[in-house]
mmCIF file of C-alpha atoms in Angstrom:
data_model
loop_
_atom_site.group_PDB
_atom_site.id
_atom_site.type_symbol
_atom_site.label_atom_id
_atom_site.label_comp_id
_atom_site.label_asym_id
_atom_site.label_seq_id
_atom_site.Cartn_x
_atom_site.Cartn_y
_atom_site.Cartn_z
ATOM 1 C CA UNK G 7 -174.193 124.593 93.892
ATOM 2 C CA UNK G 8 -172.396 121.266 92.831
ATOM 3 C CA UNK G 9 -175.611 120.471 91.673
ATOM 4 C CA UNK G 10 -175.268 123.612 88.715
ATOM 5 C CA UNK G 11 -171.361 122.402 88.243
ATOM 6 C CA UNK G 12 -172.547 118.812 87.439
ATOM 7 C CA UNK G 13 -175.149 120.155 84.834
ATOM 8 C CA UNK G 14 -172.544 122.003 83.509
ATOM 9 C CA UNK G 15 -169.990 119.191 82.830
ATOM 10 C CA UNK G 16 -172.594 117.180 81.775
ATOM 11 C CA UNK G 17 -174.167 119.483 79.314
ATOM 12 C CA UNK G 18 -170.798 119.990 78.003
ATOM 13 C CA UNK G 19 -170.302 116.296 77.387
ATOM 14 C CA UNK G 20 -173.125 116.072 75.461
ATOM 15 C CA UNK G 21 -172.196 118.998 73.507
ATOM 16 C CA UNK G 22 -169.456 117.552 72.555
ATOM 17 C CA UNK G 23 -170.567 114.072 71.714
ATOM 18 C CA UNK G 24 -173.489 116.318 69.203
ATOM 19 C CA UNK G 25 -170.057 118.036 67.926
ATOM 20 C CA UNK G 26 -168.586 114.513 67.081
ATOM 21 C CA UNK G 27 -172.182 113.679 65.133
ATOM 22 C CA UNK G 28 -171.791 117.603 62.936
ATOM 23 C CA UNK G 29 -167.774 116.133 62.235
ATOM 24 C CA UNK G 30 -169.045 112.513 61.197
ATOM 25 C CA UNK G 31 -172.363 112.655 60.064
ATOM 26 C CA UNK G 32 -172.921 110.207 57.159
ATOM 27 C CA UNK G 33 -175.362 113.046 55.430
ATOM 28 C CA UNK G 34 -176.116 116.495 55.687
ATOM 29 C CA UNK G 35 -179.336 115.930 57.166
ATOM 30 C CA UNK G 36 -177.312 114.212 60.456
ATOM 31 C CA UNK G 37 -175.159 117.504 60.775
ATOM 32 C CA UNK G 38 -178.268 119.863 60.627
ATOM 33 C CA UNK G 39 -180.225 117.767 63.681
ATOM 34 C CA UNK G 40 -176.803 117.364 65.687
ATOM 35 C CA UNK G 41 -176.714 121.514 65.193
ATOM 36 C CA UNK G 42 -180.120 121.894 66.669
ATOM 37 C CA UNK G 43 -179.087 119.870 69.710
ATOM 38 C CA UNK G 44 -176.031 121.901 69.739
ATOM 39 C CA UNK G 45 -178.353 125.264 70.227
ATOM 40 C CA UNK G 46 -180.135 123.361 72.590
ATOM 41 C CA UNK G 47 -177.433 122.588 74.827
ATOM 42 C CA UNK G 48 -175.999 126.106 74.824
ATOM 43 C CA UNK G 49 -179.662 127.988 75.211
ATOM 44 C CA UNK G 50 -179.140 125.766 78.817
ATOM 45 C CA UNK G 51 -175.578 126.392 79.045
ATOM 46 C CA UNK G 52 -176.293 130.359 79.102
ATOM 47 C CA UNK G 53 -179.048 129.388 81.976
ATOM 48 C CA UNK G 54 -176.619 127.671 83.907
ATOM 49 C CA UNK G 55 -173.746 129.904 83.514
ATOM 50 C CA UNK G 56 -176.044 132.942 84.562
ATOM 51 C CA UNK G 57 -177.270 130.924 87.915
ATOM 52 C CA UNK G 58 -173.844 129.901 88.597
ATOM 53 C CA UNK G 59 -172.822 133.535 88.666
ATOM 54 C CA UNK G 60 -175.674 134.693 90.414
ATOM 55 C CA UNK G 61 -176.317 136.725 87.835
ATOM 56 C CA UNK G 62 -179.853 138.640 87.438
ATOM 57 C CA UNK G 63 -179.875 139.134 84.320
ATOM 58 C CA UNK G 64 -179.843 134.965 83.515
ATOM 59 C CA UNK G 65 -183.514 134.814 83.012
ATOM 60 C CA UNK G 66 -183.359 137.929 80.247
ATOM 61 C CA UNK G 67 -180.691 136.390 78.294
ATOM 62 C CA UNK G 68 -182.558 133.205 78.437
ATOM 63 C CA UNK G 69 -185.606 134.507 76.900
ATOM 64 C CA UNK G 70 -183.597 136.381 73.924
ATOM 65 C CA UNK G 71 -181.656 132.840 73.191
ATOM 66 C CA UNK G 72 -184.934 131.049 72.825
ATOM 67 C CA UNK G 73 -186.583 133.733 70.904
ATOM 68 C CA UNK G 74 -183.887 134.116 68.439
ATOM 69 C CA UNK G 75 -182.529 130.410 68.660
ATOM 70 C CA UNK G 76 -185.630 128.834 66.020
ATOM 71 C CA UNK G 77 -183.940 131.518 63.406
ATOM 72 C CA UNK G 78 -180.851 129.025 63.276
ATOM 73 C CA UNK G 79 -182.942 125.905 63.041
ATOM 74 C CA UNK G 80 -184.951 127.734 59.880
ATOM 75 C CA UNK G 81 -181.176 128.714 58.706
ATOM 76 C CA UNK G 82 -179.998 125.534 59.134
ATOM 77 C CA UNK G 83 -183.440 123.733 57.411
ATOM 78 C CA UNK G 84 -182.606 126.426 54.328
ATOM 79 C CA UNK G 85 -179.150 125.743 54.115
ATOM 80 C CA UNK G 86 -180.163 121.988 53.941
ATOM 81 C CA UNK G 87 -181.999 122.331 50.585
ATOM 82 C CA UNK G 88 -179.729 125.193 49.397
ATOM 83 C CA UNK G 89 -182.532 127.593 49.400
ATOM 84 C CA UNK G 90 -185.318 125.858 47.561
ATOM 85 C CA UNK G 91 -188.707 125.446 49.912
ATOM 86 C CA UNK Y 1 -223.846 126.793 77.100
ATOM 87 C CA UNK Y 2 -220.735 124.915 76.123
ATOM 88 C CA UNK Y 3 -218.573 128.115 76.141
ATOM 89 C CA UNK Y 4 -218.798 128.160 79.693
ATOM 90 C CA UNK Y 5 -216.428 125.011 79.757
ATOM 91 C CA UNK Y 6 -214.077 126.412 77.218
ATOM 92 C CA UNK Y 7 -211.144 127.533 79.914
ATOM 93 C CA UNK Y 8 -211.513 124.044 81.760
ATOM 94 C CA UNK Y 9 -211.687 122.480 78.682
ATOM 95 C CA UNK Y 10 -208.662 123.975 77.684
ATOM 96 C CA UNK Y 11 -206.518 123.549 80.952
ATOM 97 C CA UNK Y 12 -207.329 120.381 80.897
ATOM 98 C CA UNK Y 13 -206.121 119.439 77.641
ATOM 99 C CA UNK Y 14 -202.935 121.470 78.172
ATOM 100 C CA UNK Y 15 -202.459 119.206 81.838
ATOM 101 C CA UNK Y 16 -203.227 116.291 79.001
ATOM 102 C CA UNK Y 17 -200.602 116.995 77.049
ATOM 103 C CA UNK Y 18 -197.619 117.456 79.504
ATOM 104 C CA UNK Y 19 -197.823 114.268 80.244
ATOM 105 C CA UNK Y 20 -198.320 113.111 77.309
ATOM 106 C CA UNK Y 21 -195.069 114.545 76.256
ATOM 107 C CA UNK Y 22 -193.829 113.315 79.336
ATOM 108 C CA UNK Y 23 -194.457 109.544 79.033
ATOM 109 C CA UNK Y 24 -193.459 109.755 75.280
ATOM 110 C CA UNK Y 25 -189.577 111.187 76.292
ATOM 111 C CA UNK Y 26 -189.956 108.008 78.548
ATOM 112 C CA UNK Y 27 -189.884 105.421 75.784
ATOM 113 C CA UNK Y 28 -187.597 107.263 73.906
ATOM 114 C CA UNK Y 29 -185.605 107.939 76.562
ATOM 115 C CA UNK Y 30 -186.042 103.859 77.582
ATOM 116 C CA UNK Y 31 -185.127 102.560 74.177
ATOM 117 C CA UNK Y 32 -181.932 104.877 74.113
ATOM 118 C CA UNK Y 33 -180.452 103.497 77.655
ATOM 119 C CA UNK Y 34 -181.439 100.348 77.131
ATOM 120 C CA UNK Y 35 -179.088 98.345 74.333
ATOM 121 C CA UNK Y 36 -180.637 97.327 71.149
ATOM 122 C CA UNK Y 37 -183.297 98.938 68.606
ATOM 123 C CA UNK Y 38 -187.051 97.960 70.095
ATOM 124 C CA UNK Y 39 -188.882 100.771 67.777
ATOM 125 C CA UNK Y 40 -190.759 100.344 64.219
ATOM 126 C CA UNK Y 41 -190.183 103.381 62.846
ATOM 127 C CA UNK Y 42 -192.627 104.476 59.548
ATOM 128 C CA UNK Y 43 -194.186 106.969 58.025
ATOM 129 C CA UNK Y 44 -198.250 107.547 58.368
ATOM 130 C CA UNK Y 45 -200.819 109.182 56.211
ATOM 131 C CA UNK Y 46 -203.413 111.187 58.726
ATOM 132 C CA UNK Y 47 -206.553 112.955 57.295
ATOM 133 C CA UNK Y 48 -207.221 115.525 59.898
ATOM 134 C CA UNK Y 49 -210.294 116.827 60.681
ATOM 135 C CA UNK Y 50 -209.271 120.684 61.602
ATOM 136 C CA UNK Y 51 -210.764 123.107 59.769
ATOM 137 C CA UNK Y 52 -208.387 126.677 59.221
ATOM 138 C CA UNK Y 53 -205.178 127.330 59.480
ATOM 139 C CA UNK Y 54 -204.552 127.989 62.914
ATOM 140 C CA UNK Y 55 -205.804 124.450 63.946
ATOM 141 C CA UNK Y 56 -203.496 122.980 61.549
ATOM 142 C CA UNK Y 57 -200.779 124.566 62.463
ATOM 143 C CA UNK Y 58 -200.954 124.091 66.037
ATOM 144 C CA UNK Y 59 -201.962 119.928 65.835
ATOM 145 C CA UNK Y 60 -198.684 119.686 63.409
ATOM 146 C CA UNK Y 61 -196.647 121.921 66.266
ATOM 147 C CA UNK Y 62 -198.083 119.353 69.355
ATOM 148 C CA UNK Y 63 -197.276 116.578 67.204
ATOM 149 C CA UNK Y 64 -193.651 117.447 66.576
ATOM 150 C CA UNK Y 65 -193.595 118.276 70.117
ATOM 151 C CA UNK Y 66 -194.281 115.141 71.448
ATOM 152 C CA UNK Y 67 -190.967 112.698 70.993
ATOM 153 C CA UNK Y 68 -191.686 109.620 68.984
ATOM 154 C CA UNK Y 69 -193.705 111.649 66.406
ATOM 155 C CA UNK Y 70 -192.714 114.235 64.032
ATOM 156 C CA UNK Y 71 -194.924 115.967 61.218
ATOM 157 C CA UNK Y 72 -192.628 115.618 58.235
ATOM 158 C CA UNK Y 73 -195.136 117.825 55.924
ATOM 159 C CA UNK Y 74 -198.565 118.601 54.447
ATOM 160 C CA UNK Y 75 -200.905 117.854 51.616
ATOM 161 C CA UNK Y 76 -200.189 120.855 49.674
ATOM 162 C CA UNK Y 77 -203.376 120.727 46.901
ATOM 163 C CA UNK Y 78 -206.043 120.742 49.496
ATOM 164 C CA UNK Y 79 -204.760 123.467 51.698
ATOM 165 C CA UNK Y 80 -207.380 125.817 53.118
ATOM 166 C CA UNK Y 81 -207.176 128.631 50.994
ATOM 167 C CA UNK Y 82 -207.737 132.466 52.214
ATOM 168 C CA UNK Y 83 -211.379 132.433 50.943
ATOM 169 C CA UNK Y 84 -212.502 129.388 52.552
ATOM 170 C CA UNK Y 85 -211.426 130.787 56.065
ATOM 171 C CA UNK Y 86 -213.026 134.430 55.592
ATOM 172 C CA UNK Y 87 -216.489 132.985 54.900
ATOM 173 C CA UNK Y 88 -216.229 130.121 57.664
ATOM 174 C CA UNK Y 89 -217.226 127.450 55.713
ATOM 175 C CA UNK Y 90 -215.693 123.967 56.357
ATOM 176 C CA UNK Y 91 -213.424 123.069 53.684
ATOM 177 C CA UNK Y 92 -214.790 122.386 50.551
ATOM 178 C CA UNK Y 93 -211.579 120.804 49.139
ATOM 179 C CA UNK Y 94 -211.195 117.867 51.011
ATOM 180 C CA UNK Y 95 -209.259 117.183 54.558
ATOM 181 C CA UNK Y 96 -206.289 118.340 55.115
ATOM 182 C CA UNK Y 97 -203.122 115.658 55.105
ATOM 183 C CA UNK Y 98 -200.244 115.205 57.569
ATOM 184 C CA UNK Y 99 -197.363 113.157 56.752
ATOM 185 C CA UNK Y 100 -196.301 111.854 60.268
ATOM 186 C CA UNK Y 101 -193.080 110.248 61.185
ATOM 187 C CA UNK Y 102 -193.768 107.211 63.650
ATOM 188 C CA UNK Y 103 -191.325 105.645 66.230
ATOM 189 C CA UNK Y 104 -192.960 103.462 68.387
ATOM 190 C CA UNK Y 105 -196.862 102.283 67.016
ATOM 191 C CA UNK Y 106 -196.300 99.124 65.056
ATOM 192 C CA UNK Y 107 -198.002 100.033 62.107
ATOM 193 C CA UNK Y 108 -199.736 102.885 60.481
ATOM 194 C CA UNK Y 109 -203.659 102.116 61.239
ATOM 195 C CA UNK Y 110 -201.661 102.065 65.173
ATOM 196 C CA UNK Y 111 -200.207 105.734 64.424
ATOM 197 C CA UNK Y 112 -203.610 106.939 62.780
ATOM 198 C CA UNK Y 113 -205.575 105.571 65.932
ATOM 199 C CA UNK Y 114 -203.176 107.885 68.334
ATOM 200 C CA UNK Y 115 -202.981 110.311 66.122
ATOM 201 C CA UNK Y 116 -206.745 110.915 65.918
ATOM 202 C CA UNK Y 117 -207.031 110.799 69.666
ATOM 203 C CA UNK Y 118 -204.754 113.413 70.213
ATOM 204 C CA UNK Y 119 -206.606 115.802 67.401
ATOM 205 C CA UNK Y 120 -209.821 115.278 69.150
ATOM 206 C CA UNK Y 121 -208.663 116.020 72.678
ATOM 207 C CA UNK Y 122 -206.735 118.895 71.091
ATOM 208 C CA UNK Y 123 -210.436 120.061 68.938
ATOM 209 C CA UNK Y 124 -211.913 119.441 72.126
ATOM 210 C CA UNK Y 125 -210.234 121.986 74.071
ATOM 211 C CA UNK Y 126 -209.708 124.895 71.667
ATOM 212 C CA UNK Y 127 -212.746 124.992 69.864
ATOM 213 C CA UNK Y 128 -215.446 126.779 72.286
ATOM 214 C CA UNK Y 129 -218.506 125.040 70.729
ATOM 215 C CA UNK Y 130 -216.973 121.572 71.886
ATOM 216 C CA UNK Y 131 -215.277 118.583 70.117
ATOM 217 C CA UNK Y 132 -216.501 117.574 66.633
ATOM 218 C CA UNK Y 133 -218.792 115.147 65.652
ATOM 219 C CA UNK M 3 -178.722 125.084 102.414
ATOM 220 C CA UNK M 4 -182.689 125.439 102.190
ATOM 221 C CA UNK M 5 -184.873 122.887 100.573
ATOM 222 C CA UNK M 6 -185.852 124.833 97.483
ATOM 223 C CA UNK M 7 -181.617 124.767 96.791
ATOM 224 C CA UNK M 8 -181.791 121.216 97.113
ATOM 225 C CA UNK M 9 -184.730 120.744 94.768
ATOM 226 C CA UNK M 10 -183.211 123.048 92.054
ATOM 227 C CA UNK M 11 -180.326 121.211 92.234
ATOM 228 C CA UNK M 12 -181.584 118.246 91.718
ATOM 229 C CA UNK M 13 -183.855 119.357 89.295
ATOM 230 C CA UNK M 14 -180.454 120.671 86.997
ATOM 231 C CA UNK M 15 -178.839 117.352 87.563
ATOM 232 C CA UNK M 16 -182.212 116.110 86.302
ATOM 233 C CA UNK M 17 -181.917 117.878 82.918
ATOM 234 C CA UNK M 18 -178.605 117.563 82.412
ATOM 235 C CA UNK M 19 -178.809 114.041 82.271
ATOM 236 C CA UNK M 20 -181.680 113.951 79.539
ATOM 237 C CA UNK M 21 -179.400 116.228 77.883
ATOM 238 C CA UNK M 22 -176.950 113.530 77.742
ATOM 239 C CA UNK M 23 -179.465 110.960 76.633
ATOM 240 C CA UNK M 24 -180.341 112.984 73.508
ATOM 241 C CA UNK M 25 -176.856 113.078 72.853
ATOM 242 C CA UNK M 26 -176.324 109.220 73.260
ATOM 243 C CA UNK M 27 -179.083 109.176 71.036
ATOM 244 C CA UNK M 28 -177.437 111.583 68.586
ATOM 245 C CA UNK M 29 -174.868 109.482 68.377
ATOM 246 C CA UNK M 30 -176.265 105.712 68.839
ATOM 247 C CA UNK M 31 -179.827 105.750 66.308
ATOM 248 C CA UNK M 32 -179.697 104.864 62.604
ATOM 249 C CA UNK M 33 -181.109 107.336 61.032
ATOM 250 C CA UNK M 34 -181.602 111.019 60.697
ATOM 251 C CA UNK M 35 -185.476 110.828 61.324
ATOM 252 C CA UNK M 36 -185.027 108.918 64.217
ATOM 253 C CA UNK M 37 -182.451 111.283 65.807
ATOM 254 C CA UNK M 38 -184.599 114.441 65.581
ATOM 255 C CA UNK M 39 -186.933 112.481 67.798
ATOM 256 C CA UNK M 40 -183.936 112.078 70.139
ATOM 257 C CA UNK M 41 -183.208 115.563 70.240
ATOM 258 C CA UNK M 42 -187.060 116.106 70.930
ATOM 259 C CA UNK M 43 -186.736 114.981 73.888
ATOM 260 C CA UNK M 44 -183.676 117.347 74.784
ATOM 261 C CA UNK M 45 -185.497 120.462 73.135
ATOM 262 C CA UNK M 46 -188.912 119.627 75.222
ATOM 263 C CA UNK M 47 -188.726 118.220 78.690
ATOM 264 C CA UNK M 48 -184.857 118.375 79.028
ATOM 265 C CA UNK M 49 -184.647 122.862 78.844
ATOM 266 C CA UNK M 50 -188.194 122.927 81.075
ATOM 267 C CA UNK M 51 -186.106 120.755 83.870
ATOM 268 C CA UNK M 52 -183.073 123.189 83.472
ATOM 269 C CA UNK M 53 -185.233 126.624 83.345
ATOM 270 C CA UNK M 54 -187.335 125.485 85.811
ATOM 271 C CA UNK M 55 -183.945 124.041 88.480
ATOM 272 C CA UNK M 56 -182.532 127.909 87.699
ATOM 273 C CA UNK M 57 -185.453 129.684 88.480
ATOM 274 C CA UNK M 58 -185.450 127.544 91.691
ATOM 275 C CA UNK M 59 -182.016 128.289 92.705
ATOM 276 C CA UNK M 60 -182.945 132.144 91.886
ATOM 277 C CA UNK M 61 -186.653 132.354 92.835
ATOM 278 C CA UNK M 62 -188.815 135.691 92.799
ATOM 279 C CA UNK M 63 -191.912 136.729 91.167
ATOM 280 C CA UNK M 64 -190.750 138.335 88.038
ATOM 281 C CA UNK M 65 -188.195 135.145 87.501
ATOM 282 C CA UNK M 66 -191.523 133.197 87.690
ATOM 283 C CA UNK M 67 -193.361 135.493 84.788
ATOM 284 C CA UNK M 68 -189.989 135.121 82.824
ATOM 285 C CA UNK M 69 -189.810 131.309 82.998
ATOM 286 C CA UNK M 70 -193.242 130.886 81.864
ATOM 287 C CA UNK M 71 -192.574 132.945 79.365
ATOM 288 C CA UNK M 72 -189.259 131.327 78.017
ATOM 289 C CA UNK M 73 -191.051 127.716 78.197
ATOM 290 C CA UNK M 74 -193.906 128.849 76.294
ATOM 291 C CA UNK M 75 -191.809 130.443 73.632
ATOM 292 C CA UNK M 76 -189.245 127.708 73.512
ATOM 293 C CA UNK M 77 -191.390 125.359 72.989
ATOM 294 C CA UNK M 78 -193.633 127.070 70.506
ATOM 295 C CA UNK M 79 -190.053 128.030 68.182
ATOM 296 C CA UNK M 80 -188.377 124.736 68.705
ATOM 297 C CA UNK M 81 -191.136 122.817 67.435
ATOM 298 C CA UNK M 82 -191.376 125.498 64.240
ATOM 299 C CA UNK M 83 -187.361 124.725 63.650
ATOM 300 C CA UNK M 84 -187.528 121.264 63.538
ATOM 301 C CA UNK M 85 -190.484 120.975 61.843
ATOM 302 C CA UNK M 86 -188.532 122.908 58.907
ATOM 303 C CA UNK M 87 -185.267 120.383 60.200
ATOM 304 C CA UNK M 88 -187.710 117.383 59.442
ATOM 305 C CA UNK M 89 -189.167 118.557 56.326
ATOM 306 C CA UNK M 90 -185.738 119.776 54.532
ATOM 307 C CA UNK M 91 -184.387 115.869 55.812
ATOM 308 C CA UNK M 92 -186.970 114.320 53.594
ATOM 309 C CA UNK M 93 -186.969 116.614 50.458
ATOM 310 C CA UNK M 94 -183.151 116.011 50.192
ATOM 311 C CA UNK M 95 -184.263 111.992 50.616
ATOM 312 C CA UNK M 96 -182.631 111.226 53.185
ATOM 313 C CA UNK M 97 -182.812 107.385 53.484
ATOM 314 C CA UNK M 98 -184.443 105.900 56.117
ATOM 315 C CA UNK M 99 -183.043 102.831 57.556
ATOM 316 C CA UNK M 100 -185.400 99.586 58.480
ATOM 317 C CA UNK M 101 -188.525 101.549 57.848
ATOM 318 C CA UNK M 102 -191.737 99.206 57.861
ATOM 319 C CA UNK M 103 -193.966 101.573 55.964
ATOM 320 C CA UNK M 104 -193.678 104.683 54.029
ATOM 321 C CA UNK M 105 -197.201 106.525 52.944
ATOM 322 C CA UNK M 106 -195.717 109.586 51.608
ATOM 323 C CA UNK M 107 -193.306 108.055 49.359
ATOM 324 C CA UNK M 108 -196.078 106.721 46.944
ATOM 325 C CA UNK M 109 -198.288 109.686 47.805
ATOM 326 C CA UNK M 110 -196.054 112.627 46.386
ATOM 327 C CA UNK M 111 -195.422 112.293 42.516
ATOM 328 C CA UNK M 112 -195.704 116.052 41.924
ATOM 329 C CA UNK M 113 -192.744 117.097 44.540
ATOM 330 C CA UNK M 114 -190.682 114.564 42.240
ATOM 331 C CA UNK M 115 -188.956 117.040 39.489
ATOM 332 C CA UNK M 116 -188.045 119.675 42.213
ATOM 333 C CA UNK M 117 -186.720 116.829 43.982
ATOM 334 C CA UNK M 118 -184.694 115.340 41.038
ATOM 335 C CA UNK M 119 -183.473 119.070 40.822
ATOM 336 C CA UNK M 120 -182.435 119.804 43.701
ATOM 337 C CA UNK M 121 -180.317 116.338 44.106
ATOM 338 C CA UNK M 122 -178.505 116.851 40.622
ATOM 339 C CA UNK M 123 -177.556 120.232 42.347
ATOM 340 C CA UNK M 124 -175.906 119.293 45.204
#
């Protein structure tokens, strides 16, 4: 398992460095991608978690993240034009 | 005759594919470890040669897909409208358009020359009468 | 400590560090456009390596189903949502740094008013 606990530190780093990029970023655009990559790392966060805890529901959860995760990417691409297409 | 092919066709393009997306995370990959800038980015005209909506769609999808390129939008006055698709027709209106965001090619005729070999593995292995002309 | 533990493991460690890659990349490359390609790699090959170490480290036949099922839909939604990412970065023009060419800029005069719009707006 120190395998899982590695992944998890170093997901979490990375995380945070996409955090520091949403805080910073010279334009809106910047924040929006650094958001996606945020989702990203927590859609494997929640898989990791759920194998860490032997859990058996991890797979389930995973497949609801990445089914609802696009809808925060489209949010996010709205929210960028403030609602226009 | 050529339907018979279709599934290997299609597995094979889908085996295609992984690594291309494999090999393209590679240089992007590369160029962020390694210290420096080494890509031309720019952005590329393509005419495709797909002919509904579905094809469209799902070339603009692999092509975002793959890192290094990203479809940044389409041609909106030659879309394929409703009517064209219901009688099966090619489109009368003229191709179709992407606007394609380039990392590593060089220049755009480079871009267009990947670009159109990836749209006619992709033709090849979806359409069931085979790849076009 | 079996060898499909080991794999998994490695596989994770795998991921994780494309994960950190992206974000390096996030963080290092000029320019919005070039970033969502970063990420790209992340949102592709980087959650496959991670999915597939956890299934792995848990393996049965309905994980198996589920996985395939996850990849397939991740990748189909992911490339949907930043598809709309990209295309919102250029309509708010975005500038792109050190381009060498640009064939949309000439080839869109009719998006221009919209455009003009929506950056008085904001």
């Amino acid at each position: 398992m120190i395998g899982v606990d590695l992944g998890i530190l170093i997901i979490g780093v990375a995380c945070l460095g996409s955090a520091y990029r949403i805080l910073r970023g010279p334009t809106q655009a910047d924040r929006a991608v650094a958001g996606d990559l945020l989702l990203f790392g927590f859609v494997g966060l929640i898989a990791l978690f759920g194998v860490r805890m032997a859990n058996e529901y991890t797979f389930d959860i995973v497949l609801v993240a990445a089914l609802v995760g696009f809808l925060s990417a489209l949010s996010l691409a709205r929210a960028l034009t403030r609602g226009k297409r | 005759m050529s339907w018979l092919t279709w599934p290997f066709r299609c597995i094979g393009f889908f085996l295609w594919f992984a690594k291309e997306m494999v090999t393209s995370s590679a240089a992007v990959l590369k160029d962020n470890l390694t210290p420096g800038q080494d890509s031309t980015p720019g952005i590329t005209a393509f005419d495709s040669q797909c002919r509904n909506d579905y094809e469209i769609t799902l070339l603009a999808a692999l092509i975002t897909l793959t890192p290094g390129t990203l479809t940044l939008g389409l041609n909106s006055d030659s879309k394929v409208s409703q009517a064209d698709v219901a009688v099966s027709s090619p489109a009368k209106t003229g191709p179709l358009t992407i606007y394609v965001h380039g990392l590593y090619s060089g220049s755009a005729d480079a871009t267009r020359e990947e670009l159109r070999d990836m749209e006619t593995r992709m033709l090849r292995g979806i359409r069931r009468e085979g790849a076009p002309s | 400590m079996d060898l499909l533990t080991i794999i998994g493991n490695i596989t994770i460690v795998i991921g994780a560090l494309v994960f950190a890659t992206a974000a390096l990349g996030v963080l290092r490359f000029p320019d919005a456009y070039m970033r969502v390609s970063a990420v790209g790699t992340a949102g592709g090959v980087g959650i496959v390596l991670l999915v597939a170490g956890a299934l792995a480290l848990q393996p049965s036949i309905p994980n198996v189903v589920k996985v395939v099922l996850i990849v397939v839909v991740h990748l189909a939604s992911s490339a949907v949502g930043t598809m709309a990412i990209a295309r919102a970065t250029y309509i708010t023009r975005t500038p792109l740094e050190h381009f060498e060419f640009d064939e949309l800029a000439e080839a869109t005069p009719e998006t221009d008013a919209e455009e003009d719009e929506l950056s008085e707006r904001s």
